[in-house]
Amino acid sequence: KWSEDTAPIEAENLRRREEHAAAMEQWNSQRQIEHENAVAKWSETVKQIDTENRRRREEHAAAIEQWNADSVAHEKYVAKYIAEFKTDYESQKPDAVEHYCNLVLKFSKFSDGSPREFDLEFVPESKILIVDHSLPAPDDLVRVKEVKYVKASSKFVEVLLSENEFKQIYDDILYQTCLRTLHELFDADTVGALSAVVFNGWVESVDKATGQD
């Protein structure tokens, strides 16, 4: 009697075990497929990354090689240009002489750091260099002579230069600019390209009476 009662239970348990085993086998099979697909996808991604990295390394190496080649070519060009310019200047070719004098003044800065404004013209027949040079206007200069502290009012008071003092300083600046320019040009003229320098100074300012430049 007991065997007859338990037979259906055992049969159901067996069915459930087999069903569970089949489900586990299917699940494992599905996980295996997913794992293999993931590994394959990962391998493909790694391959693509390696290919891209290799391409970038090759591109970078090519760029460095090109940059080095360009640098060497530029250095050769500059060296050739300097050598040709030096030869032309030593031969006193007009364009080279004028360009050389232009460089001399261009790289000469005033004490306040302000750049020079000038135009040059070299006359090869007479070896005369004509310099049209900008000079500071009176209003460009500071007229303060000193600053005093007034204890009674606890204020700083500016003391201005007198007209005579300012005129003397202004005239000195004009003369010194002219003399400095002449000295720098003749001192730099190592091949005797210049027989004389004509200095034309010009001042750009506003006429207070007319309001015109």
Coordinates of C-alpha atoms in Angstrom, one line a residue:
K1 CA 0.0 0.0 0.0
W2 CA 2.8 2.4 1.0
S3 CA 4.7 1.6 -2.2
E4 CA 1.6 2.4 -4.3
D5 CA 1.2 5.7 -2.5
T6 CA 4.8 6.8 -2.9
A7 CA 5.2 5.7 -6.5
P8 CA 3.4 8.8 -7.9
I9 CA 5.5 11.1 -5.7
E10 CA 8.8 9.5 -6.8
A11 CA 7.7 9.8 -10.4
E12 CA 6.9 13.5 -9.9
N13 CA 10.2 14.0 -8.1
L14 CA 12.1 12.3 -10.9
R15 CA 10.3 14.4 -13.5
R16 CA 11.1 17.6 -11.6
R17 CA 14.8 16.5 -11.3
E18 CA 15.0 15.8 -15.0
E19 CA 13.2 19.1 -15.8
H20 CA 15.6 21.0 -13.4
A21 CA 18.7 19.2 -15.0
A22 CA 17.4 20.1 -18.5
A23 CA 16.9 23.7 -17.4
M24 CA 20.3 23.9 -15.8
E25 CA 21.9 22.4 -19.0
Q26 CA 20.1 24.9 -21.1
W27 CA 21.0 27.8 -18.8
N28 CA 24.7 26.7 -18.8
S29 CA 24.6 26.4 -22.5
Q30 CA 23.2 29.9 -22.9
R31 CA 25.7 31.3 -20.4
Q32 CA 28.5 29.6 -22.4
I33 CA 27.3 31.1 -25.6
E34 CA 27.0 34.5 -24.0
H35 CA 30.5 34.1 -22.6
E36 CA 32.0 33.1 -25.9
N37 CA 30.2 36.0 -27.6
A38 CA 31.5 38.4 -25.0
V39 CA 35.1 37.0 -25.3
A40 CA 34.9 37.3 -29.1
K41 CA 33.6 40.9 -28.9
W42 CA 36.3 41.8 -26.4
S43 CA 38.9 40.3 -28.6
E44 CA 37.6 42.2 -31.5
T45 CA 37.6 45.4 -29.5
V46 CA 41.2 44.8 -28.3
K47 CA 42.2 44.1 -31.9
Q48 CA 40.6 47.4 -33.1
I49 CA 42.3 49.3 -30.2
D50 CA 45.7 47.7 -31.0
T51 CA 45.2 48.7 -34.7
E52 CA 44.3 52.3 -33.8
N53 CA 47.2 52.6 -31.4
R54 CA 49.6 51.2 -34.0
R55 CA 48.1 53.7 -36.6
R56 CA 48.6 56.6 -34.1
R57 CA 52.1 55.6 -33.3
E58 CA 53.0 55.4 -37.0
E59 CA 51.3 58.7 -37.6
H60 CA 53.1 60.3 -34.7
A61 CA 56.5 58.9 -35.8
A62 CA 55.8 60.2 -39.3
A63 CA 54.9 63.6 -37.9
I64 CA 58.1 63.7 -35.8
E65 CA 60.2 62.7 -38.8
Q66 CA 58.6 65.4 -41.0
W67 CA 59.1 68.0 -38.2
N68 CA 62.7 67.1 -37.9
A69 CA 63.1 67.2 -41.7
D70 CA 61.3 70.6 -41.8
S71 CA 63.5 71.9 -39.0
V72 CA 66.7 70.9 -40.8
A73 CA 65.4 72.4 -44.0
H74 CA 64.5 75.6 -42.2
E75 CA 67.9 75.8 -40.5
K76 CA 69.6 75.3 -43.8
Y77 CA 67.4 78.0 -45.4
V78 CA 68.1 80.5 -42.5
A79 CA 71.9 79.7 -42.7
K80 CA 71.8 80.2 -46.5
Y81 CA 69.8 83.5 -46.1
I82 CA 72.2 84.8 -43.5
A83 CA 75.3 83.8 -45.6
E84 CA 73.8 85.5 -48.7
F85 CA 72.8 88.6 -46.8
K86 CA 76.3 88.8 -45.2
T87 CA 77.8 88.5 -48.6
D88 CA 75.5 91.2 -50.1
Y89 CA 76.2 93.5 -47.2
E90 CA 79.9 93.1 -47.5
S91 CA 79.6 93.7 -51.2
Q92 CA 77.7 96.9 -50.2
K93 CA 74.7 96.1 -52.3
P94 CA 72.1 98.9 -51.8
D95 CA 69.2 96.8 -50.6
A96 CA 71.4 94.8 -48.2
V97 CA 73.0 98.0 -46.8
E98 CA 69.6 99.6 -46.2
H99 CA 68.1 96.4 -44.7
Y100 CA 71.2 96.0 -42.4
C101 CA 70.8 99.6 -41.1
N102 CA 67.1 99.0 -40.6
L103 CA 67.9 96.0 -38.4
V104 CA 70.4 98.0 -36.4
L105 CA 67.8 100.6 -35.5
K106 CA 65.0 98.1 -35.2
F107 CA 66.7 96.2 -32.4
S108 CA 67.8 99.3 -30.6
K109 CA 65.2 100.1 -27.9
F110 CA 64.9 103.3 -25.9
S111 CA 65.4 103.1 -22.2
D112 CA 61.6 103.1 -21.6
G113 CA 61.2 100.1 -24.0
S114 CA 59.3 102.1 -26.6
P115 CA 60.0 101.0 -30.2
R116 CA 61.6 103.3 -32.8
E117 CA 59.5 104.7 -35.7
F118 CA 61.6 105.5 -38.7
D119 CA 62.1 105.2 -42.5
L120 CA 65.4 104.7 -44.3
E121 CA 66.6 105.5 -47.8
F122 CA 70.1 104.6 -48.9
V123 CA 71.6 106.5 -51.8
P124 CA 74.3 104.2 -53.3
E125 CA 75.9 106.8 -55.6
S126 CA 76.9 109.0 -52.6
K127 CA 76.7 106.2 -49.9
I128 CA 74.5 108.5 -47.9
L129 CA 71.8 107.1 -45.6
I130 CA 68.7 109.3 -45.1
V131 CA 66.9 108.6 -41.8
D132 CA 63.4 110.0 -41.2
H133 CA 63.0 109.5 -37.5
S134 CA 60.0 110.1 -35.2
L135 CA 60.8 112.2 -32.2
P136 CA 58.6 112.6 -29.0
A137 CA 56.2 115.5 -28.8
P138 CA 56.4 117.8 -25.8
D139 CA 53.1 116.4 -24.5
D140 CA 54.6 112.9 -24.5
L141 CA 57.0 113.8 -21.7
V142 CA 56.3 114.0 -18.0
R143 CA 56.6 117.4 -16.6
V144 CA 56.6 116.4 -12.9
K145 CA 59.9 117.4 -11.3
E146 CA 59.2 115.9 -7.9
V147 CA 56.4 114.9 -5.5
K148 CA 56.4 116.5 -2.0
Y149 CA 54.4 115.4 1.0
V150 CA 52.7 118.3 2.8
K151 CA 52.4 117.3 6.4
A152 CA 49.8 120.1 7.2
S153 CA 47.3 118.8 4.7
S154 CA 48.5 115.1 4.6
K155 CA 48.7 115.3 0.8
F156 CA 51.2 114.7 -1.9
V157 CA 51.8 117.7 -4.1
E158 CA 53.4 117.5 -7.6
V159 CA 56.1 120.1 -8.4
L160 CA 56.3 120.7 -12.1
L161 CA 59.3 121.7 -14.1
S162 CA 59.7 125.3 -15.1
E163 CA 59.3 126.1 -18.8
N164 CA 63.1 126.7 -19.0
E165 CA 63.9 123.4 -17.3
F166 CA 61.4 121.5 -19.5
K167 CA 62.8 123.1 -22.6
Q168 CA 66.3 122.1 -21.7
I169 CA 65.3 118.5 -21.0
Y170 CA 63.3 118.3 -24.2
D171 CA 66.1 119.7 -26.3
D172 CA 68.5 117.3 -24.8
I173 CA 66.2 114.4 -25.6
L174 CA 66.0 115.4 -29.3
Y175 CA 69.8 115.9 -29.6
Q176 CA 70.6 112.6 -27.8
T177 CA 68.2 110.7 -30.0
C178 CA 69.9 112.1 -33.1
L179 CA 73.4 111.5 -31.8
R180 CA 72.6 108.0 -30.6
T181 CA 71.1 107.1 -34.0
L182 CA 74.2 108.4 -35.8
H183 CA 76.5 106.6 -33.4
E184 CA 74.7 103.2 -33.7
L185 CA 74.7 103.3 -37.5
F186 CA 78.3 104.3 -37.9
D187 CA 79.4 101.9 -35.1
A188 CA 77.6 99.0 -36.8
D189 CA 78.9 99.9 -40.3
T190 CA 81.8 97.4 -40.3
V191 CA 82.4 97.5 -44.1
G192 CA 82.4 101.3 -44.6
A193 CA 79.1 101.3 -46.6
L194 CA 78.1 104.7 -45.2
S195 CA 79.9 108.0 -46.1
A196 CA 77.3 110.1 -44.3
V197 CA 74.0 109.9 -42.5
V198 CA 71.3 112.6 -42.9
F199 CA 69.0 112.7 -39.9
N200 CA 65.5 114.2 -40.4
G201 CA 63.6 114.3 -37.1
W202 CA 59.9 114.8 -37.1
V203 CA 57.4 115.5 -34.3
E204 CA 53.7 114.7 -34.6
S205 CA 51.7 116.8 -32.2
V206 CA 48.5 119.0 -32.1
D207 CA 48.8 122.7 -32.5
K208 CA 47.0 124.0 -29.4
A209 CA 46.1 127.3 -31.3
T210 CA 44.5 125.6 -34.3
G211 CA 43.7 122.1 -33.0
Q212 CA 45.3 120.6 -36.1
D213 CA 48.2 118.1 -36.4

